[in-house]
PDB file of C-alpha atoms in Angstrom:
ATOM      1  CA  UNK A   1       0.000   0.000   0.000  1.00  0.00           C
ATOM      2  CA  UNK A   2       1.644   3.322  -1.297  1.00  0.00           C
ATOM      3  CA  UNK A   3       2.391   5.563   1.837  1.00  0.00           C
ATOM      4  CA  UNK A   4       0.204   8.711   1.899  1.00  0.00           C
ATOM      5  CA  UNK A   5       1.739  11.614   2.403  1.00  0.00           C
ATOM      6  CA  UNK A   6       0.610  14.418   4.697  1.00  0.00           C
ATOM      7  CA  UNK A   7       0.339  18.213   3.086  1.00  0.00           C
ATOM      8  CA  UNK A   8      -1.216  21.187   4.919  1.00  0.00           C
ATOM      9  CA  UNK A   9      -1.889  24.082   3.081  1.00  0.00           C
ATOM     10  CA  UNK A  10      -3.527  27.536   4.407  1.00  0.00           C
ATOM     11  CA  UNK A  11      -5.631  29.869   2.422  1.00  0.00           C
ATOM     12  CA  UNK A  12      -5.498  33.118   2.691  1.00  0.00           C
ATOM     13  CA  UNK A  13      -7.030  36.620   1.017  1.00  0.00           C
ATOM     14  CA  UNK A  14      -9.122  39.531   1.715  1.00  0.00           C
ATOM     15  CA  UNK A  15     -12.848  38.845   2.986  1.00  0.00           C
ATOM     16  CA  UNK A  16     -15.490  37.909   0.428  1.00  0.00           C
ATOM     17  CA  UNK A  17     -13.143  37.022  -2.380  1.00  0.00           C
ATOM     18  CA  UNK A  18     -14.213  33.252  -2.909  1.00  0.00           C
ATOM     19  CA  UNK A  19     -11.480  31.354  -0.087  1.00  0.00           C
ATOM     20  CA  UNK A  20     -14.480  29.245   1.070  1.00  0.00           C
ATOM     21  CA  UNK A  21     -16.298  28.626  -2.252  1.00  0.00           C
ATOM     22  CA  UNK A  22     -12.689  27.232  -3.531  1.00  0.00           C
ATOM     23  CA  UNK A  23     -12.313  24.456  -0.241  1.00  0.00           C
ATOM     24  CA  UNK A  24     -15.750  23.647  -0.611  1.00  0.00           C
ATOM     25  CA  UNK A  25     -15.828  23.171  -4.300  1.00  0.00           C
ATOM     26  CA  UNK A  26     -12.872  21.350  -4.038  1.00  0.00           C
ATOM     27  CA  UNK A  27     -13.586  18.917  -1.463  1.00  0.00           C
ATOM     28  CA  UNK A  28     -17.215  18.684  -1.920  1.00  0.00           C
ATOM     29  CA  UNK A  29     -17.679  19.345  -5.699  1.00  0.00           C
ATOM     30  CA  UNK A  30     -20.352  21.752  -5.419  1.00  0.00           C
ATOM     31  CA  UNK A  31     -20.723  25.447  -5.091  1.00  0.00           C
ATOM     32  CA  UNK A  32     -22.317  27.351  -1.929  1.00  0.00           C
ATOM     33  CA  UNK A  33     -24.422  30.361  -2.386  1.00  0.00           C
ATOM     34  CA  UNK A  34     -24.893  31.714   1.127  1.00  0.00           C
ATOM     35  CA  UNK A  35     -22.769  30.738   3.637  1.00  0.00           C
ATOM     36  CA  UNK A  36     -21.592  33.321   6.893  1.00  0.00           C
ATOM     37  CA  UNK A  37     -18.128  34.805   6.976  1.00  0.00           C
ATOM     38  CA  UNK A  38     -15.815  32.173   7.432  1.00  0.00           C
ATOM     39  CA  UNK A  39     -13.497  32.335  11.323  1.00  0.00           C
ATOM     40  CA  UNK A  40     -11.197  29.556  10.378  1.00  0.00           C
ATOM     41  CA  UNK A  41     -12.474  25.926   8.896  1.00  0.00           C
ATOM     42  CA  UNK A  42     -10.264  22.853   7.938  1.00  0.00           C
ATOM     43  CA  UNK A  43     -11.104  20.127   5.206  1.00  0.00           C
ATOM     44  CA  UNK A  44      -9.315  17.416   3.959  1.00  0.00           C
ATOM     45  CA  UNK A  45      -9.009  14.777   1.064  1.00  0.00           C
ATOM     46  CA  UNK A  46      -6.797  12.027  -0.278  1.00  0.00           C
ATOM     47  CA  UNK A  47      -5.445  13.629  -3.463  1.00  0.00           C
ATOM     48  CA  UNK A  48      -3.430  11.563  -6.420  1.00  0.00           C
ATOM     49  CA  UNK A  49      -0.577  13.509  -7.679  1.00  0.00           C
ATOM     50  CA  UNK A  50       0.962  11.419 -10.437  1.00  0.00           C
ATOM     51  CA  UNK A  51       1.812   7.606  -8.348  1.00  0.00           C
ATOM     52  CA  UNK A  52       1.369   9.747  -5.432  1.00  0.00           C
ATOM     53  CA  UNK A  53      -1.073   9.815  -3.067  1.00  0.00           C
ATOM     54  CA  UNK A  54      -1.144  13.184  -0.251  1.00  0.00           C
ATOM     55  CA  UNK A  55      -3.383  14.182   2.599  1.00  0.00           C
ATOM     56  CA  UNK A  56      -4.646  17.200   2.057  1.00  0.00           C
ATOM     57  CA  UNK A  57      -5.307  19.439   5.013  1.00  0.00           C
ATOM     58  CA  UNK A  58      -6.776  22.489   4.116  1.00  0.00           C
ATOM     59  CA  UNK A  59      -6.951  25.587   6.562  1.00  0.00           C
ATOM     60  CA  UNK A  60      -9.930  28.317   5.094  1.00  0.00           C
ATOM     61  CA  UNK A  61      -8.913  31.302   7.283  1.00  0.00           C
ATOM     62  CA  UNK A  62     -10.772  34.465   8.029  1.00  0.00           C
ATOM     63  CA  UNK A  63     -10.692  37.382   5.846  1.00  0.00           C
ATOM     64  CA  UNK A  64      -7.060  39.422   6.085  1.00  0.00           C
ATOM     65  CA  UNK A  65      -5.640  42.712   5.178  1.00  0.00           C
ATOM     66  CA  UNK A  66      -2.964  44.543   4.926  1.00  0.00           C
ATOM     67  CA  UNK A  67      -2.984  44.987   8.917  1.00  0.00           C
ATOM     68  CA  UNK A  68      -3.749  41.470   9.775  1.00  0.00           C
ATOM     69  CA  UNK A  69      -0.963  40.485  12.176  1.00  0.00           C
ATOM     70  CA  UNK A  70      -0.424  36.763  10.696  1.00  0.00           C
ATOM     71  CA  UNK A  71      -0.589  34.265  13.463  1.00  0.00           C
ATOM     72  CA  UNK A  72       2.494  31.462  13.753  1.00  0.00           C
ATOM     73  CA  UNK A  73      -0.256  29.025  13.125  1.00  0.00           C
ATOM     74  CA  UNK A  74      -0.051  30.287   9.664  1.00  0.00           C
ATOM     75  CA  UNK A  75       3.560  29.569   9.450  1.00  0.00           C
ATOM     76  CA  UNK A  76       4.842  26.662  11.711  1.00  0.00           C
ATOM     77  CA  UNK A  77       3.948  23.282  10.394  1.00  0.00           C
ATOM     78  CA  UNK A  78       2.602  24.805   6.859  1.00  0.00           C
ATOM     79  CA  UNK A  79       3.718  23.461   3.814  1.00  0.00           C
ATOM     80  CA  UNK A  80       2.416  25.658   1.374  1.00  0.00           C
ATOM     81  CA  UNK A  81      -0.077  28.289   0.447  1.00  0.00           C
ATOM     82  CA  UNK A  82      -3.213  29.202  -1.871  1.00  0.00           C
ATOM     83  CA  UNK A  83      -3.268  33.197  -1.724  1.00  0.00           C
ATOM     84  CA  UNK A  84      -6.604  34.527  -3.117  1.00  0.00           C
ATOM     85  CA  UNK A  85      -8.153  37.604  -4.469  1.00  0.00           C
ATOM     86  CA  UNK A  86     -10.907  38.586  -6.344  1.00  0.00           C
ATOM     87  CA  UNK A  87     -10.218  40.145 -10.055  1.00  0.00           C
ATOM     88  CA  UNK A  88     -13.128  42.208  -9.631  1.00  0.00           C
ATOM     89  CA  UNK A  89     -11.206  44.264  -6.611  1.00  0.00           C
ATOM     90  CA  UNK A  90      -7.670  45.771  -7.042  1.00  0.00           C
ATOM     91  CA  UNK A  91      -8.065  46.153  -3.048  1.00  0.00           C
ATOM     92  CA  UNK A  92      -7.830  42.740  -2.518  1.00  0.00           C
ATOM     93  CA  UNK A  93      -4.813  42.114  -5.365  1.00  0.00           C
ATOM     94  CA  UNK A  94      -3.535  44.891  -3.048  1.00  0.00           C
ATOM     95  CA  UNK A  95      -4.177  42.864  -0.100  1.00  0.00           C
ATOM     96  CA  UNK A  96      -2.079  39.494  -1.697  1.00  0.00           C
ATOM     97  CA  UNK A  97       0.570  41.396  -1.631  1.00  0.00           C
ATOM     98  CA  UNK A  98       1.015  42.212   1.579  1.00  0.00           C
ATOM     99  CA  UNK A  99      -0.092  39.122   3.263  1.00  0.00           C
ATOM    100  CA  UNK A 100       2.913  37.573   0.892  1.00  0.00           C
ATOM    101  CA  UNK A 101       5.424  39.454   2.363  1.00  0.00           C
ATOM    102  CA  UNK A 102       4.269  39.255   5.737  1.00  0.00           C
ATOM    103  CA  UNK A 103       4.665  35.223   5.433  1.00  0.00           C
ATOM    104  CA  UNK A 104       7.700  35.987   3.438  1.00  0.00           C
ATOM    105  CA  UNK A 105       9.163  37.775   6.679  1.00  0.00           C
ATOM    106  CA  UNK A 106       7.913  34.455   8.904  1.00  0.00           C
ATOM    107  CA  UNK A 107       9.606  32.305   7.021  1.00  0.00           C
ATOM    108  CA  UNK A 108      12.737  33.851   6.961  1.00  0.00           C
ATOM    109  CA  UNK A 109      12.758  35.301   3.474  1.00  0.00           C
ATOM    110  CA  UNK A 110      12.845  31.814   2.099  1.00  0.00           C
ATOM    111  CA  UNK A 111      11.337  30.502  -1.381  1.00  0.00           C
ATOM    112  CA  UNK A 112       7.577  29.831  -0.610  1.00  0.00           C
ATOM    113  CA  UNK A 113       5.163  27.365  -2.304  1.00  0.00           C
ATOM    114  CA  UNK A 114       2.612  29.276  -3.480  1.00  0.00           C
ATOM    115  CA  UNK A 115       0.157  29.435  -5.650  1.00  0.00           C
ATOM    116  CA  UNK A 116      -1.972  32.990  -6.567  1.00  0.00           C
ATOM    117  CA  UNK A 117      -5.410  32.626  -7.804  1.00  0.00           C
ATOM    118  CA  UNK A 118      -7.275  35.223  -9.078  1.00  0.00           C
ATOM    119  CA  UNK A 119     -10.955  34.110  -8.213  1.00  0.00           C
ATOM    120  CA  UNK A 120     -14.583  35.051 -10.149  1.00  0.00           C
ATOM    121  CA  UNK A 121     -13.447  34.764 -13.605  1.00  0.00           C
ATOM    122  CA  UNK A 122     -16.611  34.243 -14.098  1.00  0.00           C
ATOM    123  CA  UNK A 123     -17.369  38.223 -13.695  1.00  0.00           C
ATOM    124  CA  UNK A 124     -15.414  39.339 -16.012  1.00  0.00           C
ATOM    125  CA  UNK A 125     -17.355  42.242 -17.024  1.00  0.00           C
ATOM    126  CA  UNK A 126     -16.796  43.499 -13.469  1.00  0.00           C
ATOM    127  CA  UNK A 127     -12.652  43.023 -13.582  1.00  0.00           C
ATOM    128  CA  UNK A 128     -10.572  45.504 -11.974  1.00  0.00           C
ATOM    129  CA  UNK A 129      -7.341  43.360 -12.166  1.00  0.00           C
ATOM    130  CA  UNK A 130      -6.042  41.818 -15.213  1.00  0.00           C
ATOM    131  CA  UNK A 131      -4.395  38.461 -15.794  1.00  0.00           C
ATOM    132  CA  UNK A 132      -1.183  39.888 -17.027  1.00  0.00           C
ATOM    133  CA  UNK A 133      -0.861  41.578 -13.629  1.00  0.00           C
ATOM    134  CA  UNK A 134      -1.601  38.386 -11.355  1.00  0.00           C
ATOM    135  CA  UNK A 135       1.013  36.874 -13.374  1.00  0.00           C
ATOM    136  CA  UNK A 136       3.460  39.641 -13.117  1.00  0.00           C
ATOM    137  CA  UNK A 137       3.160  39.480  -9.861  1.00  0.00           C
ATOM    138  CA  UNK A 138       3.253  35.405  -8.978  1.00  0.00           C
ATOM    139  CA  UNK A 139       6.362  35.625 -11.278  1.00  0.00           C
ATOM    140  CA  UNK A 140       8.557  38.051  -9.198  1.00  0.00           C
ATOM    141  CA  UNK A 141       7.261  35.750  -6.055  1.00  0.00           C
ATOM    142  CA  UNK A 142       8.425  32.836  -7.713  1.00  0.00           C
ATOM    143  CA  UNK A 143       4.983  31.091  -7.873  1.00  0.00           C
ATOM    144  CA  UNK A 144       2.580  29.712 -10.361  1.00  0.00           C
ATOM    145  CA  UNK A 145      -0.577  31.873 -11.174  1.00  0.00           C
ATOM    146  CA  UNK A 146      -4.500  31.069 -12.091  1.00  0.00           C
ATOM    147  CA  UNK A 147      -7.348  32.533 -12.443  1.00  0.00           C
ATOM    148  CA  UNK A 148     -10.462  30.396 -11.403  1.00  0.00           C
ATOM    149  CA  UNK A 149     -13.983  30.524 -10.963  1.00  0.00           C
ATOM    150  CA  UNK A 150     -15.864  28.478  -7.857  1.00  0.00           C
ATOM    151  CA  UNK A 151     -19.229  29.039  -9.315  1.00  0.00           C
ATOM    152  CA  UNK A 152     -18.150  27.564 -12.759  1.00  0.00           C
ATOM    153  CA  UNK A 153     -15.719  24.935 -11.367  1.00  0.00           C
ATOM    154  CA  UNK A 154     -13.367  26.371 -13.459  1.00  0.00           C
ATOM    155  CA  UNK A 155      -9.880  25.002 -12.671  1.00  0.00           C
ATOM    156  CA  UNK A 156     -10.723  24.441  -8.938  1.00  0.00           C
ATOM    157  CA  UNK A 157      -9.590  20.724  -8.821  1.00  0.00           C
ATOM    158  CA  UNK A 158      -6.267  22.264 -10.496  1.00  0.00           C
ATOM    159  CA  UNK A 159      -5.417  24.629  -8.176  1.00  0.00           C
ATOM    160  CA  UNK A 160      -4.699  22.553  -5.284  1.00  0.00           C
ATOM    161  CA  UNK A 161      -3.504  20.370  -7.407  1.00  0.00           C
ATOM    162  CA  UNK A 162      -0.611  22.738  -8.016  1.00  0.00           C
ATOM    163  CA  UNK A 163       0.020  23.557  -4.950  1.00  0.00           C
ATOM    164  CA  UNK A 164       1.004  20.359  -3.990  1.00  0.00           C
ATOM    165  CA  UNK A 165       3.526  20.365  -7.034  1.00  0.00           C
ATOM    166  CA  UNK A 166       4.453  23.377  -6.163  1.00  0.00           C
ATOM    167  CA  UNK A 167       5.433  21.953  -2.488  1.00  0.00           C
ATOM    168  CA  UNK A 168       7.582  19.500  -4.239  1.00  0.00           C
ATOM    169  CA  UNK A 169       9.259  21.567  -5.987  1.00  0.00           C
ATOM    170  CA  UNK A 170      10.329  24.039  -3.157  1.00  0.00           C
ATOM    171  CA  UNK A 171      11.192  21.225  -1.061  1.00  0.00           C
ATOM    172  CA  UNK A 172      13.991  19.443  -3.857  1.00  0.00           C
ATOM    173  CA  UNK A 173      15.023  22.779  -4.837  1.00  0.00           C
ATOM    174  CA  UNK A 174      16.041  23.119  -1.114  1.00  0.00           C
ATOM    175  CA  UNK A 175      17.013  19.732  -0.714  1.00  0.00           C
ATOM    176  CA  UNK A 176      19.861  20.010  -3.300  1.00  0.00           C
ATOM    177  CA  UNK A 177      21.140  23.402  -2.080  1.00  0.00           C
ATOM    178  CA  UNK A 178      21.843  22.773   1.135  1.00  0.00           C
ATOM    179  CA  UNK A 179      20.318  21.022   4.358  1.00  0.00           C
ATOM    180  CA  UNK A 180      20.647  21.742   7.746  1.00  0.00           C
ATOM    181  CA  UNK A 181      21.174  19.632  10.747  1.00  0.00           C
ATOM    182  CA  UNK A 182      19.426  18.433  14.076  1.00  0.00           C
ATOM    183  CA  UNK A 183      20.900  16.687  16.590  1.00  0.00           C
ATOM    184  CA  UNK A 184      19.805  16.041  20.530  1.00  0.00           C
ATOM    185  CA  UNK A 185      22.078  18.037  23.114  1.00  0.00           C
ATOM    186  CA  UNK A 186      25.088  16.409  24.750  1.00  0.00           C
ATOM    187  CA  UNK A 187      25.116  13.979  21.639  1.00  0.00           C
ATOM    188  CA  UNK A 188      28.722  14.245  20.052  1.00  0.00           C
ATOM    189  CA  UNK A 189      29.667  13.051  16.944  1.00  0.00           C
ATOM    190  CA  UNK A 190      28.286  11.028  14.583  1.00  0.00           C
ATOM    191  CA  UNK A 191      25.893   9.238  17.070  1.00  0.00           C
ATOM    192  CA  UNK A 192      22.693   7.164  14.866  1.00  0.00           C
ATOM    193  CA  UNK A 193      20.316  10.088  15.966  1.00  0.00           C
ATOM    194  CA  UNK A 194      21.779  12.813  14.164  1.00  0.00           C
ATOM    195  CA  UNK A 195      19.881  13.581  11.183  1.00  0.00           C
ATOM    196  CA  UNK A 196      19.636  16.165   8.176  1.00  0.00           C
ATOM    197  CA  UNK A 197      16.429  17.534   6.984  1.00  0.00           C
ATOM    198  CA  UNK A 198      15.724  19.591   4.165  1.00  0.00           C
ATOM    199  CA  UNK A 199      15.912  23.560   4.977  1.00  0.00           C
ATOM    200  CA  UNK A 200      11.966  23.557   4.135  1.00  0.00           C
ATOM    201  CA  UNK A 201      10.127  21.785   7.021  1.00  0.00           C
ATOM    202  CA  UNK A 202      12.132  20.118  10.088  1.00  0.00           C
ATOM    203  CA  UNK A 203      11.446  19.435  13.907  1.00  0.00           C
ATOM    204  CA  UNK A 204      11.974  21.344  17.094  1.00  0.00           C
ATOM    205  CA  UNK A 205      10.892  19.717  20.382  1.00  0.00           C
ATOM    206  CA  UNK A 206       8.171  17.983  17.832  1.00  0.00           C
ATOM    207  CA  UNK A 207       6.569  20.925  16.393  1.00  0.00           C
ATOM    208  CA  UNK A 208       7.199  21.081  12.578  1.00  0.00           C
ATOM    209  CA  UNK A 209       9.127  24.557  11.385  1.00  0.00           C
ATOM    210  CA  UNK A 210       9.247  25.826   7.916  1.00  0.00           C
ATOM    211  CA  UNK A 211      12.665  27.802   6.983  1.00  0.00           C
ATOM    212  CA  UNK A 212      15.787  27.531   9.191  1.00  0.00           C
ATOM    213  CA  UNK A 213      16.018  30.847   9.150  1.00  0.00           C
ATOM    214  CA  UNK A 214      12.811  31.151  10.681  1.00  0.00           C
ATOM    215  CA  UNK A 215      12.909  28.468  13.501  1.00  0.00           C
ATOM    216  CA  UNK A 216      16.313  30.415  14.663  1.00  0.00           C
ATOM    217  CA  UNK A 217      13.643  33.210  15.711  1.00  0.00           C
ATOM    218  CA  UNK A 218      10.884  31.362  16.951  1.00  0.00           C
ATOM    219  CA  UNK A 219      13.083  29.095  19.045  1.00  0.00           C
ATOM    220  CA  UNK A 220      12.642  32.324  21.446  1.00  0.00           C
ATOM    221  CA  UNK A 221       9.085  31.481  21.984  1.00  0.00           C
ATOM    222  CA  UNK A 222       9.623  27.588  23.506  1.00  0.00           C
ATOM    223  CA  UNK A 223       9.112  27.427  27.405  1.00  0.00           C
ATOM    224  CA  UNK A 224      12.669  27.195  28.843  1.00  0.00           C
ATOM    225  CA  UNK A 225      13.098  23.715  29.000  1.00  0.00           C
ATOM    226  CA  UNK A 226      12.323  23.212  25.651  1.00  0.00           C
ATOM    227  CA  UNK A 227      15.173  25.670  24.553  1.00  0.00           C
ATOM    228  CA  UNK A 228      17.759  23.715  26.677  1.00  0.00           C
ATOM    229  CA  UNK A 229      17.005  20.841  24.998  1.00  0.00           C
ATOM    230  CA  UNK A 230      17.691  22.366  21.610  1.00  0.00           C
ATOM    231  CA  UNK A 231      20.912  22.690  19.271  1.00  0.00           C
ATOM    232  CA  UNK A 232      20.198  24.028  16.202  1.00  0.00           C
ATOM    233  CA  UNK A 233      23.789  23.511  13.713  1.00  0.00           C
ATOM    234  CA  UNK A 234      25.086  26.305  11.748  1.00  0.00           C
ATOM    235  CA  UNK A 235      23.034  26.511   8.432  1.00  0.00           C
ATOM    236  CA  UNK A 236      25.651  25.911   5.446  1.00  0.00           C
ATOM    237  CA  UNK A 237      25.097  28.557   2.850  1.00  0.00           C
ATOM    238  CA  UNK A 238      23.260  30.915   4.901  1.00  0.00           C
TER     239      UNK A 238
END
């Protein structure tokens, strides 16, 4: 039985722009008209990527904006992102791109896996951003860029589906350029725990961290104890 892998992915975007619609869609395969505003759910599905098969945990968040303080909820244990806005309001393009570089700044400046959507193609006639400028901007990001449309269905299933790809591809890129270490205290050597992990994801005191970068600053946050018990190796290449 192939081993199914475990992805969690948060969605974020300003309020009203379609975040739920997409999960639900996704998951459920149907569109809801009325729903309240969303505080934070969670869905998941098996997904088949290629021969794999992934878990995918989806966190629908509440509506942010450019002065949403971004909790570490949405940055410790995440593997990768689906940042939304609606084409019918430059505010919430706007939005994106803050909310980027505030989890930018979490994770340490490090390459994200994203994926921008630019939701309700479907009113077009309504547009106030254009494609060419969703993909200007997933480009200098790094990431891959869609537009969709919940109502329609149109390229929902894809989405998510490129966001785990998009995972993958963070993760090797990172894998081959360097890795960092973890290793118990008072352990010398080359003793059978010592591990590497790629510079992506990796474990302190069994909470999962994205960036090295960015678990050197959070380490400050552990109780006590659980600092003393950690020895985080100079990164190589940092």
């Amino acid at each position: 039985m192939p081993l199914v892998r475990y992805r969690k992915v948060v969605i974020l975007g300003y309020r009203s722009v379609g975040k739920t619609s997409l999960a639900h869609q996704f998951v459920e395969g149907e569109f809801l008209e009325d729903y309240d505003p969303t505080v934070e759910n969670t869905y998941s599905k098996i997904v088949t990527v290629g021969k794999d098969e992934f878990h995918l945990h989806l966190v629908d968040t509440a509506g942010q904006d450019e002065y949403s303080i971004l909790p570490y909820s949405f940055i410790i244990g995440v593997h990768g992102y689906v940042l939304v806005y609606s084409v019918t309001s430059l505010h919430s393009f706007q939005v994106i791109e803050s909310l980027y570089q505030k989890l930018h700044e979490g994770h340490g400046k490090t390459r994200l896996p994203v994926v921008l959507v630019g939701n309700k193609a479907d009113l077009s006639p309504d547009r106030e951003v254009q494609a060419v400028e969703g993909k200007k901007l997933a480009a200098s990001w790094g990431a891959t860029f869609m537009e969709s449309s919940a109502r329609n269905n149109q390229l929902t299933q894809g989405i998510f589906t490129k966001v785990i790809q998009e995972i993958a591809r963070v993760e090797n890129s990172y894998g081959q350029e360097r890795r960092c270490h973890l290793m118990p205290p008072n352990v010398a050597g080359t003793h059978p725990l010592q591990r590497q992990a790629p510079c992506l994801t990796f474990s302190i005191c069994g909470l999962q961290f994205p960036g090295c970068r960015a678990a050197a600053n959070l380490q400050a946050l552990l109780p006590s104890p659980s600092r003393e018990r950690l020895l985080l190796a100079k990164t190589r290449g940092s």
